[in-house]
mmCIF file with all atom_site columns, C-alpha atoms in Angstrom:
data_model
loop_
_atom_site.group_PDB
_atom_site.id
_atom_site.type_symbol
_atom_site.label_atom_id
_atom_site.label_alt_id
_atom_site.label_comp_id
_atom_site.label_asym_id
_atom_site.label_entity_id
_atom_site.label_seq_id
_atom_site.pdbx_PDB_ins_code
_atom_site.Cartn_x
_atom_site.Cartn_y
_atom_site.Cartn_z
_atom_site.occupancy
_atom_site.B_iso_or_equiv
_atom_site.pdbx_formal_charge
_atom_site.auth_seq_id
_atom_site.auth_comp_id
_atom_site.auth_asym_id
_atom_site.auth_atom_id
_atom_site.pdbx_PDB_model_num
ATOM 1   C CA . HIS A 1 1   ? -12.122 -17.067 -2.850  1.00 46.00 ? 1   HIS A CA 1
ATOM 2   C CA . MET A 1 2   ? -10.753 -13.547 -3.026  1.00 44.00 ? 2   MET A CA 1
ATOM 3   C CA . ARG A 1 3   ? -12.449 -10.812 -1.095  1.00 44.00 ? 3   ARG A CA 1
ATOM 4   C CA . ALA A 1 4   ? -11.331 -7.180  -0.884  1.00 41.00 ? 4   ALA A CA 1
ATOM 5   C CA . ARG A 1 5   ? -12.565 -4.801  1.757   1.00 41.00 ? 5   ARG A CA 1
ATOM 6   C CA . ILE A 1 6   ? -12.637 -1.027  1.816   1.00 38.00 ? 6   ILE A CA 1
ATOM 7   C CA . GLY A 1 7   ? -10.334 0.393   4.477   1.00 42.00 ? 7   GLY A CA 1
ATOM 8   C CA . SER A 1 8   ? -6.678  0.462   5.371   1.00 48.00 ? 8   SER A CA 1
ATOM 9   C CA . ILE A 1 9   ? -4.317  -1.921  3.605   1.00 53.00 ? 9   ILE A CA 1
ATOM 10  C CA . SER A 1 10  ? -3.951  -4.026  6.779   1.00 65.00 ? 10  SER A CA 1
ATOM 11  C CA . THR A 1 11  ? -7.709  -4.769  6.789   1.00 81.00 ? 11  THR A CA 1
ATOM 12  C CA . MET A 1 12  ? -7.887  -5.852  3.139   1.00 92.00 ? 12  MET A CA 1
ATOM 13  C CA . VAL A 1 13  ? -8.140  -9.605  2.629   1.00 95.00 ? 13  VAL A CA 1
ATOM 14  C CA . LEU A 1 14  ? -5.539  -10.594 0.019   1.00 94.00 ? 14  LEU A CA 1
ATOM 15  C CA . TYR A 1 15  ? -6.733  -14.183 -0.151  1.00 95.00 ? 15  TYR A CA 1
ATOM 16  C CA . GLU A 1 16  ? -8.997  -16.518 1.744   1.00 96.00 ? 16  GLU A CA 1
ATOM 17  C CA . ALA A 1 17  ? -9.433  -20.273 1.656   1.00 97.00 ? 17  ALA A CA 1
ATOM 18  C CA . TRP A 1 18  ? -10.761 -23.123 3.771   1.00 97.00 ? 18  TRP A CA 1
ATOM 19  C CA . CYS A 1 19  ? -8.030  -25.494 4.936   1.00 97.00 ? 19  CYS A CA 1
ATOM 20  C CA . VAL A 1 20  ? -7.820  -28.440 7.298   1.00 95.00 ? 20  VAL A CA 1
ATOM 21  C CA . LYS A 1 21  ? -5.273  -27.539 10.000  1.00 94.00 ? 21  LYS A CA 1
ATOM 22  C CA . GLN A 1 22  ? -3.463  -29.760 12.463  1.00 89.00 ? 22  GLN A CA 1
ATOM 23  C CA . GLY A 1 23  ? -3.866  -28.678 16.095  1.00 84.00 ? 23  GLY A CA 1
ATOM 24  C CA . GLY A 1 24  ? -0.824  -27.439 18.017  1.00 76.00 ? 24  GLY A CA 1
ATOM 25  C CA . GLY A 1 25  ? -1.357  -29.433 21.214  1.00 76.00 ? 25  GLY A CA 1
ATOM 26  C CA . ILE A 1 26  ? -3.735  -32.285 20.396  1.00 75.00 ? 26  ILE A CA 1
ATOM 27  C CA . LYS A 1 27  ? -2.824  -33.404 16.861  1.00 79.00 ? 27  LYS A CA 1
ATOM 28  C CA . THR A 1 28  ? -6.363  -33.468 15.503  1.00 89.00 ? 28  THR A CA 1
ATOM 29  C CA . TRP A 1 29  ? -7.317  -32.035 12.120  1.00 93.00 ? 29  TRP A CA 1
ATOM 30  C CA . ARG A 1 30  ? -9.970  -29.310 11.980  1.00 94.00 ? 30  ARG A CA 1
ATOM 31  C CA . ARG A 1 31  ? -11.369 -27.281 9.086   1.00 96.00 ? 31  ARG A CA 1
ATOM 32  C CA . ARG A 1 32  ? -10.602 -23.565 9.428   1.00 97.00 ? 32  ARG A CA 1
ATOM 33  C CA . LEU A 1 33  ? -11.133 -20.456 7.311   1.00 97.00 ? 33  LEU A CA 1
ATOM 34  C CA . PHE A 1 34  ? -7.765  -18.802 6.582   1.00 98.00 ? 34  PHE A CA 1
ATOM 35  C CA . ARG A 1 35  ? -7.477  -15.163 5.566   1.00 97.00 ? 35  ARG A CA 1
ATOM 36  C CA . LEU A 1 36  ? -4.307  -13.488 4.371   1.00 97.00 ? 36  LEU A CA 1
ATOM 37  C CA . TYR A 1 37  ? -3.681  -9.802  5.106   1.00 96.00 ? 37  TYR A CA 1
ATOM 38  C CA . ALA A 1 38  ? -0.655  -7.592  4.389   1.00 94.00 ? 38  ALA A CA 1
ATOM 39  C CA . ASP A 1 39  ? 0.775   -8.210  7.866   1.00 94.00 ? 39  ASP A CA 1
ATOM 40  C CA . LYS A 1 40  ? -0.845  -11.398 9.185   1.00 96.00 ? 40  LYS A CA 1
ATOM 41  C CA . LEU A 1 41  ? -2.495  -14.724 8.456   1.00 97.00 ? 41  LEU A CA 1
ATOM 42  C CA . THR A 1 42  ? -5.671  -15.436 10.451  1.00 97.00 ? 42  THR A CA 1
ATOM 43  C CA . TYR A 1 43  ? -7.781  -18.565 10.935  1.00 97.00 ? 43  TYR A CA 1
ATOM 44  C CA . GLN A 1 44  ? -11.197 -19.176 12.469  1.00 96.00 ? 44  GLN A CA 1
ATOM 45  C CA . THR A 1 45  ? -13.873 -21.847 12.726  1.00 96.00 ? 45  THR A CA 1
ATOM 46  C CA . ARG A 1 46  ? -16.550 -19.797 10.913  1.00 95.00 ? 46  ARG A CA 1
ATOM 47  C CA . PRO A 1 47  ? -16.532 -16.548 8.882   1.00 94.00 ? 47  PRO A CA 1
ATOM 48  C CA . GLU A 1 48  ? -18.187 -14.648 11.736  1.00 93.00 ? 48  GLU A CA 1
ATOM 49  C CA . SER A 1 49  ? -16.261 -16.184 14.653  1.00 94.00 ? 49  SER A CA 1
ATOM 50  C CA . SER A 1 50  ? -13.228 -14.692 16.398  1.00 95.00 ? 50  SER A CA 1
ATOM 51  C CA . ALA A 1 51  ? -9.904  -15.367 14.706  1.00 96.00 ? 51  ALA A CA 1
ATOM 52  C CA . LYS A 1 52  ? -6.434  -16.368 15.817  1.00 96.00 ? 52  LYS A CA 1
ATOM 53  C CA . SER A 1 53  ? -3.546  -14.824 13.914  1.00 96.00 ? 53  SER A CA 1
ATOM 54  C CA . ILE A 1 54  ? 0.013   -15.526 12.783  1.00 96.00 ? 54  ILE A CA 1
ATOM 55  C CA . SER A 1 55  ? 2.165   -12.438 12.183  1.00 95.00 ? 55  SER A CA 1
ATOM 56  C CA . LEU A 1 56  ? 3.798   -12.599 8.753   1.00 95.00 ? 56  LEU A CA 1
ATOM 57  C CA . GLU A 1 57  ? 6.998   -11.268 10.361  1.00 93.00 ? 57  GLU A CA 1
ATOM 58  C CA . SER A 1 58  ? 7.142   -14.434 12.490  1.00 94.00 ? 58  SER A CA 1
ATOM 59  C CA . ILE A 1 59  ? 7.058   -16.770 9.465   1.00 95.00 ? 59  ILE A CA 1
ATOM 60  C CA . VAL A 1 60  ? 10.514  -18.153 8.657   1.00 93.00 ? 60  VAL A CA 1
ATOM 61  C CA . ARG A 1 61  ? 9.582   -20.329 5.673   1.00 93.00 ? 61  ARG A CA 1
ATOM 62  C CA . ILE A 1 62  ? 6.846   -22.046 3.686   1.00 96.00 ? 62  ILE A CA 1
ATOM 63  C CA . VAL A 1 63  ? 7.386   -25.795 3.945   1.00 95.00 ? 63  VAL A CA 1
ATOM 64  C CA . ASN A 1 64  ? 7.119   -28.087 0.931   1.00 92.00 ? 64  ASN A CA 1
ATOM 65  C CA . SER A 1 65  ? 4.718   -31.014 1.510   1.00 90.00 ? 65  SER A CA 1
ATOM 66  C CA . LYS A 1 66  ? 7.614   -33.472 1.033   1.00 87.00 ? 66  LYS A CA 1
ATOM 67  C CA . GLN A 1 67  ? 9.147   -32.024 4.207   1.00 89.00 ? 67  GLN A CA 1
ATOM 68  C CA . CYS A 1 68  ? 5.904   -32.209 6.197   1.00 88.00 ? 68  CYS A CA 1
ATOM 69  C CA . ASN A 1 69  ? 5.935   -35.353 8.351   1.00 84.00 ? 69  ASN A CA 1
ATOM 70  C CA . CYS A 1 70  ? 2.171   -35.650 8.653   1.00 85.00 ? 70  CYS A CA 1
ATOM 71  C CA . GLY A 1 71  ? 1.528   -39.097 7.251   1.00 85.00 ? 71  GLY A CA 1
ATOM 72  C CA . TRP A 1 72  ? -0.248  -37.543 4.278   1.00 90.00 ? 72  TRP A CA 1
ATOM 73  C CA . SER A 1 73  ? -1.230  -39.766 1.370   1.00 90.00 ? 73  SER A CA 1
ATOM 74  C CA . ALA A 1 74  ? 0.125   -38.827 -2.074  1.00 90.00 ? 74  ALA A CA 1
ATOM 75  C CA . GLU A 1 75  ? -3.249  -37.265 -2.867  1.00 91.00 ? 75  GLU A CA 1
ATOM 76  C CA . GLU A 1 76  ? -3.206  -35.173 0.322   1.00 91.00 ? 76  GLU A CA 1
ATOM 77  C CA . ALA A 1 77  ? 0.448   -34.184 -0.124  1.00 91.00 ? 77  ALA A CA 1
ATOM 78  C CA . ALA A 1 78  ? -0.466  -32.663 -3.493  1.00 93.00 ? 78  ALA A CA 1
ATOM 79  C CA . LEU A 1 79  ? -2.683  -30.189 -1.598  1.00 95.00 ? 79  LEU A CA 1
ATOM 80  C CA . GLY A 1 80  ? -0.690  -29.687 1.611   1.00 95.00 ? 80  GLY A CA 1
ATOM 81  C CA . PHE A 1 81  ? 2.051   -27.375 2.836   1.00 97.00 ? 81  PHE A CA 1
ATOM 82  C CA . GLY A 1 82  ? 3.418   -25.975 6.076   1.00 96.00 ? 82  GLY A CA 1
ATOM 83  C CA . VAL A 1 83  ? 3.864   -22.484 7.503   1.00 97.00 ? 83  VAL A CA 1
ATOM 84  C CA . ALA A 1 84  ? 6.892   -22.442 9.802   1.00 95.00 ? 84  ALA A CA 1
ATOM 85  C CA . VAL A 1 85  ? 7.321   -20.024 12.701  1.00 95.00 ? 85  VAL A CA 1
ATOM 86  C CA . LYS A 1 86  ? 9.901   -20.315 15.475  1.00 92.00 ? 86  LYS A CA 1
ATOM 87  C CA . GLY A 1 87  ? 9.100   -23.489 17.421  1.00 91.00 ? 87  GLY A CA 1
ATOM 88  C CA . ARG A 1 88  ? 6.152   -24.674 15.337  1.00 92.00 ? 88  ARG A CA 1
ATOM 89  C CA . ILE A 1 89  ? 4.982   -25.616 11.850  1.00 93.00 ? 89  ILE A CA 1
ATOM 90  C CA . PHE A 1 90  ? 1.316   -25.063 10.970  1.00 95.00 ? 90  PHE A CA 1
ATOM 91  C CA . PHE A 1 91  ? 0.362   -27.960 8.687   1.00 95.00 ? 91  PHE A CA 1
ATOM 92  C CA . LEU A 1 92  ? -2.410  -27.083 6.223   1.00 96.00 ? 92  LEU A CA 1
ATOM 93  C CA . LEU A 1 93  ? -4.398  -29.115 3.705   1.00 96.00 ? 93  LEU A CA 1
ATOM 94  C CA . THR A 1 94  ? -6.105  -26.988 1.039   1.00 97.00 ? 94  THR A CA 1
ATOM 95  C CA . GLU A 1 95  ? -9.298  -28.067 -0.732  1.00 96.00 ? 95  GLU A CA 1
ATOM 96  C CA . SER A 1 96  ? -8.192  -27.624 -4.362  1.00 96.00 ? 96  SER A CA 1
ATOM 97  C CA . GLN A 1 97  ? -5.018  -27.285 -6.393  1.00 94.00 ? 97  GLN A CA 1
ATOM 98  C CA . MET A 1 98  ? -6.029  -23.706 -7.189  1.00 95.00 ? 98  MET A CA 1
ATOM 99  C CA . ASP A 1 99  ? -6.069  -22.841 -3.475  1.00 95.00 ? 99  ASP A CA 1
ATOM 100 C CA . PHE A 1 100 ? -2.853  -24.822 -2.920  1.00 96.00 ? 100 PHE A CA 1
ATOM 101 C CA . LEU A 1 101 ? -1.000  -22.724 -5.509  1.00 96.00 ? 101 LEU A CA 1
ATOM 102 C CA . GLN A 1 102 ? -2.697  -19.343 -5.078  1.00 95.00 ? 102 GLN A CA 1
ATOM 103 C CA . PHE A 1 103 ? -2.496  -19.408 -1.265  1.00 97.00 ? 103 PHE A CA 1
ATOM 104 C CA . GLN A 1 104 ? 1.236   -20.157 -1.217  1.00 97.00 ? 104 GLN A CA 1
ATOM 105 C CA . THR A 1 105 ? 2.004   -17.662 -3.991  1.00 96.00 ? 105 THR A CA 1
ATOM 106 C CA . ARG A 1 106 ? 0.130   -14.794 -2.347  1.00 96.00 ? 106 ARG A CA 1
ATOM 107 C CA . LEU A 1 107 ? 1.510   -15.644 1.096   1.00 97.00 ? 107 LEU A CA 1
ATOM 108 C CA . ALA A 1 108 ? 5.069   -15.676 -0.284  1.00 96.00 ? 108 ALA A CA 1
ATOM 109 C CA . MET A 1 109 ? 4.633   -12.295 -1.986  1.00 96.00 ? 109 MET A CA 1
ATOM 110 C CA . ALA A 1 110 ? 3.121   -10.764 1.170   1.00 95.00 ? 110 ALA A CA 1
ATOM 111 C CA . ILE A 1 111 ? 6.192   -11.938 3.137   1.00 94.00 ? 111 ILE A CA 1
ATOM 112 C CA . LEU A 1 112 ? 8.567   -10.510 0.493   1.00 93.00 ? 112 LEU A CA 1
ATOM 113 C CA . ARG A 1 113 ? 6.851   -7.103  0.807   1.00 92.00 ? 113 ARG A CA 1
ATOM 114 C CA . LEU A 1 114 ? 7.553   -6.865  4.548   1.00 90.00 ? 114 LEU A CA 1
ATOM 115 C CA . PRO A 1 115 ? 10.119  -4.280  5.722   1.00 80.00 ? 115 PRO A CA 1
ATOM 116 C CA . ILE A 1 116 ? 13.595  -5.829  5.810   1.00 68.00 ? 116 ILE A CA 1
ATOM 117 C CA . THR A 1 117 ? 15.085  -6.471  9.241   1.00 61.00 ? 117 THR A CA 1
ATOM 118 C CA . ARG A 1 118 ? 18.441  -8.016  10.103  1.00 55.00 ? 118 ARG A CA 1
ATOM 119 C CA . GLN A 1 119 ? 17.145  -11.617 10.217  1.00 56.00 ? 119 GLN A CA 1
ATOM 120 C CA . ARG A 1 120 ? 15.047  -11.367 7.045   1.00 72.00 ? 120 ARG A CA 1
ATOM 121 C CA . PRO A 1 121 ? 17.676  -12.159 4.337   1.00 82.00 ? 121 PRO A CA 1
ATOM 122 C CA . LEU A 1 122 ? 17.584  -15.897 5.095   1.00 85.00 ? 122 LEU A CA 1
ATOM 123 C CA . VAL A 1 123 ? 13.771  -15.789 5.005   1.00 90.00 ? 123 VAL A CA 1
ATOM 124 C CA . GLN A 1 124 ? 13.844  -13.908 1.689   1.00 90.00 ? 124 GLN A CA 1
ATOM 125 C CA . ARG A 1 125 ? 16.191  -16.502 0.181   1.00 91.00 ? 125 ARG A CA 1
ATOM 126 C CA . MET A 1 126 ? 13.944  -19.391 1.253   1.00 93.00 ? 126 MET A CA 1
ATOM 127 C CA . ILE A 1 127 ? 10.754  -17.671 0.066   1.00 95.00 ? 127 ILE A CA 1
ATOM 128 C CA . LEU A 1 128 ? 12.242  -16.828 -3.348  1.00 95.00 ? 128 LEU A CA 1
ATOM 129 C CA . GLY A 1 129 ? 13.468  -20.414 -3.731  1.00 94.00 ? 129 GLY A CA 1
ATOM 130 C CA . HIS A 1 130 ? 9.989   -21.698 -2.811  1.00 95.00 ? 130 HIS A CA 1
ATOM 131 C CA . LEU A 1 131 ? 8.369   -19.407 -5.406  1.00 95.00 ? 131 LEU A CA 1
ATOM 132 C CA . ILE A 1 132 ? 10.728  -20.655 -8.117  1.00 95.00 ? 132 ILE A CA 1
ATOM 133 C CA . GLN A 1 133 ? 9.714   -24.247 -7.308  1.00 94.00 ? 133 GLN A CA 1
ATOM 134 C CA . LEU A 1 134 ? 6.021   -23.273 -7.442  1.00 95.00 ? 134 LEU A CA 1
ATOM 135 C CA . CYS A 1 135 ? 6.588   -21.712 -10.879 1.00 93.00 ? 135 CYS A CA 1
ATOM 136 C CA . GLU A 1 136 ? 6.587   -25.223 -12.324 1.00 91.00 ? 136 GLU A CA 1
ATOM 137 C CA . HIS A 1 137 ? 2.819   -24.630 -12.256 1.00 92.00 ? 137 HIS A CA 1
ATOM 138 C CA . ALA A 1 138 ? 1.268   -22.183 -14.732 1.00 90.00 ? 138 ALA A CA 1
ATOM 139 C CA . THR A 1 139 ? -1.253  -21.121 -12.046 1.00 90.00 ? 139 THR A CA 1
ATOM 140 C CA . CYS A 1 140 ? 1.572   -19.774 -9.898  1.00 93.00 ? 140 CYS A CA 1
ATOM 141 C CA . VAL A 1 141 ? 3.147   -17.901 -12.811 1.00 92.00 ? 141 VAL A CA 1
ATOM 142 C CA . ALA A 1 142 ? -0.256  -16.385 -13.637 1.00 90.00 ? 142 ALA A CA 1
ATOM 143 C CA . ALA A 1 143 ? -0.796  -15.295 -10.021 1.00 91.00 ? 143 ALA A CA 1
ATOM 144 C CA . LEU A 1 144 ? 2.636   -13.646 -9.915  1.00 93.00 ? 144 LEU A CA 1
ATOM 145 C CA . THR A 1 145 ? 2.201   -11.796 -13.204 1.00 90.00 ? 145 THR A CA 1
ATOM 146 C CA . GLU A 1 146 ? -1.371  -10.588 -12.674 1.00 87.00 ? 146 GLU A CA 1
ATOM 147 C CA . THR A 1 147 ? -0.355  -7.475  -10.708 1.00 87.00 ? 147 THR A CA 1
ATOM 148 C CA . GLU A 1 148 ? 2.348   -4.900  -11.387 1.00 91.00 ? 148 GLU A CA 1
ATOM 149 C CA . SER A 1 149 ? 3.166   -4.726  -7.662  1.00 92.00 ? 149 SER A CA 1
ATOM 150 C CA . ASN A 1 150 ? 4.500   -8.302  -7.725  1.00 93.00 ? 150 ASN A CA 1
ATOM 151 C CA . ARG A 1 151 ? 6.874   -7.470  -10.588 1.00 92.00 ? 151 ARG A CA 1
ATOM 152 C CA . ILE A 1 152 ? 8.016   -4.288  -8.814  1.00 93.00 ? 152 ILE A CA 1
ATOM 153 C CA . THR A 1 153 ? 8.678   -6.187  -5.543  1.00 93.00 ? 153 THR A CA 1
ATOM 154 C CA . ILE A 1 154 ? 10.784  -8.859  -7.270  1.00 94.00 ? 154 ILE A CA 1
ATOM 155 C CA . GLU A 1 155 ? 12.609  -6.237  -9.355  1.00 92.00 ? 155 GLU A CA 1
ATOM 156 C CA . ALA A 1 156 ? 13.421  -4.219  -6.221  1.00 90.00 ? 156 ALA A CA 1
ATOM 157 C CA . ILE A 1 157 ? 15.005  -7.284  -4.578  1.00 90.00 ? 157 ILE A CA 1
ATOM 158 C CA . ALA A 1 158 ? 17.025  -8.041  -7.728  1.00 90.00 ? 158 ALA A CA 1
ATOM 159 C CA . ASN A 1 159 ? 18.328  -4.456  -7.896  1.00 89.00 ? 159 ASN A CA 1
ATOM 160 C CA . THR A 1 160 ? 18.993  -3.638  -4.224  1.00 81.00 ? 160 THR A CA 1
ATOM 161 C CA . PRO A 1 161 ? 22.706  -2.699  -4.020  1.00 77.00 ? 161 PRO A CA 1
ATOM 162 C CA . ASP A 1 162 ? 23.456  -4.210  -0.584  1.00 72.00 ? 162 ASP A CA 1
ATOM 163 C CA . LYS A 1 163 ? 21.495  -7.414  -1.146  1.00 68.00 ? 163 LYS A CA 1
ATOM 164 C CA . GLU A 1 164 ? 23.354  -10.737 -0.876  1.00 78.00 ? 164 GLU A CA 1
ATOM 165 C CA . ASP A 1 165 ? 24.363  -12.094 -4.289  1.00 84.00 ? 165 ASP A CA 1
ATOM 166 C CA . SER A 1 166 ? 22.504  -15.377 -3.744  1.00 88.00 ? 166 SER A CA 1
ATOM 167 C CA . ILE A 1 167 ? 19.266  -13.527 -2.997  1.00 90.00 ? 167 ILE A CA 1
ATOM 168 C CA . LYS A 1 168 ? 19.679  -11.180 -5.964  1.00 90.00 ? 168 LYS A CA 1
ATOM 169 C CA . GLN A 1 169 ? 20.369  -14.145 -8.260  1.00 91.00 ? 169 GLN A CA 1
ATOM 170 C CA . LEU A 1 170 ? 17.183  -15.916 -7.110  1.00 93.00 ? 170 LEU A CA 1
ATOM 171 C CA . ALA A 1 171 ? 15.198  -12.733 -7.784  1.00 94.00 ? 171 ALA A CA 1
ATOM 172 C CA . VAL A 1 172 ? 16.816  -12.440 -11.244 1.00 92.00 ? 172 VAL A CA 1
ATOM 173 C CA . ASP A 1 173 ? 16.005  -16.118 -11.931 1.00 93.00 ? 173 ASP A CA 1
ATOM 174 C CA . LEU A 1 174 ? 12.397  -15.507 -10.901 1.00 94.00 ? 174 LEU A CA 1
ATOM 175 C CA . GLN A 1 175 ? 12.212  -12.433 -13.160 1.00 93.00 ? 175 GLN A CA 1
ATOM 176 C CA . ALA A 1 176 ? 13.475  -14.560 -16.055 1.00 91.00 ? 176 ALA A CA 1
ATOM 177 C CA . ILE A 1 177 ? 10.811  -17.194 -15.431 1.00 91.00 ? 177 ILE A CA 1
ATOM 178 C CA . LEU A 1 178 ? 8.036   -14.604 -15.259 1.00 90.00 ? 178 LEU A CA 1
ATOM 179 C CA . SER A 1 179 ? 9.205   -12.819 -18.413 1.00 86.00 ? 179 SER A CA 1
ATOM 180 C CA . ARG A 1 180 ? 9.018   -16.158 -20.248 1.00 68.00 ? 180 ARG A CA 1
ATOM 181 C CA . ASP A 1 181 ? 12.576  -15.730 -21.498 1.00 40.00 ? 181 ASP A CA 1
ATOM 182 C CA . CYS A 1 182 ? 13.644  -18.945 -19.844 1.00 43.00 ? 182 CYS A CA 1
ATOM 183 C CA . VAL A 1 183 ? 13.016  -22.610 -19.423 1.00 44.00 ? 183 VAL A CA 1
ATOM 184 C CA . PHE A 1 184 ? 12.737  -23.799 -15.830 1.00 43.00 ? 184 PHE A CA 1
ATOM 185 C CA . ALA A 1 185 ? 14.714  -26.939 -15.111 1.00 37.00 ? 185 ALA A CA 1
ATOM 186 C CA . SER A 1 186 ? 12.494  -28.830 -12.683 1.00 38.00 ? 186 SER A CA 1
ATOM 187 C CA . ARG A 1 187 ? 15.041  -31.340 -11.433 1.00 34.00 ? 187 ARG A CA 1
ATOM 188 C CA . ALA A 1 188 ? 14.613  -32.248 -7.771  1.00 31.00 ? 188 ALA A CA 1
ATOM 189 C CA . GLY A 1 189 ? 16.138  -29.559 -5.605  1.00 34.00 ? 189 GLY A CA 1
ATOM 190 C CA . SER A 1 190 ? 17.144  -27.478 -8.613  1.00 40.00 ? 190 SER A CA 1
ATOM 191 C CA . LEU A 1 191 ? 16.664  -23.723 -8.566  1.00 44.00 ? 191 LEU A CA 1
ATOM 192 C CA . ASN A 1 192 ? 18.249  -23.139 -11.987 1.00 42.00 ? 192 ASN A CA 1
ATOM 193 C CA . ALA A 1 193 ? 16.603  -20.758 -14.423 1.00 39.00 ? 193 ALA A CA 1
ATOM 194 C CA . ILE A 1 194 ? 18.094  -21.338 -17.872 1.00 37.00 ? 194 ILE A CA 1
ATOM 195 C CA . VAL A 1 195 ? 17.703  -18.636 -20.484 1.00 36.00 ? 195 VAL A CA 1
ATOM 196 C CA . ALA A 1 196 ? 16.324  -20.446 -23.511 1.00 37.00 ? 196 ALA A CA 1
ATOM 197 C CA . SER A 1 197 ? 18.103  -18.229 -26.051 1.00 37.00 ? 197 SER A CA 1
ATOM 198 C CA . ASN A 1 198 ? 21.481  -19.204 -24.605 1.00 40.00 ? 198 ASN A CA 1
ATOM 199 C CA . ILE A 1 199 ? 20.948  -22.940 -25.046 1.00 44.00 ? 199 ILE A CA 1
ATOM 200 C CA . PRO A 1 200 ? 22.785  -24.104 -28.200 1.00 45.00 ? 200 PRO A CA 1
ATOM 201 C CA . PRO A 1 201 ? 20.813  -26.433 -30.478 1.00 45.00 ? 201 PRO A CA 1
ATOM 202 C CA . LYS A 1 202 ? 21.653  -30.105 -30.058 1.00 48.00 ? 202 LYS A CA 1
ATOM 203 C CA . VAL A 1 203 ? 23.663  -31.578 -32.895 1.00 46.00 ? 203 VAL A CA 1
ATOM 204 C CA . PRO A 1 204 ? 22.534  -35.141 -33.689 1.00 44.00 ? 204 PRO A CA 1
#
């Protein structure tokens, strides 16, 4: 699904995948080609047709399928997620678990790389929390560790002096997961990264 293009960074496709998207006005579902760039997410009916775009700066969170009130079956929910902007959520159904995980992971990292503005800390916190939840899947961990730039981005957030403690802690937790020095506790709603070496052995 990946396709890189020669040119400026804003014209390079970071990821592309076919998804079924719910319409904004009439709530019908239509198959669209989504392409992720450094600064936007575009979608179109065919590869050669004109595209509509969503600025990454306008995205406030990636919505877990459990929070998407779309009437999805359990099978569909395993492949669906939402992209929330002010006033609307774009509901998307991917065509494979690989796309489901890779798309969200790459979208989250692209959002984390955006320049920080005053309203971005809350977005950063939600995106980091979403990534930690996705790290229950080995595919997500692999996607995050495949490039040095991902590690550098997460490390920069963890080490920024004026960053909120809660955001820095999430970045540190994510670093621990990716360095395989921890066990991720996948309890519902939990964002705890537990360093395996600090867990005392159970005494029978």
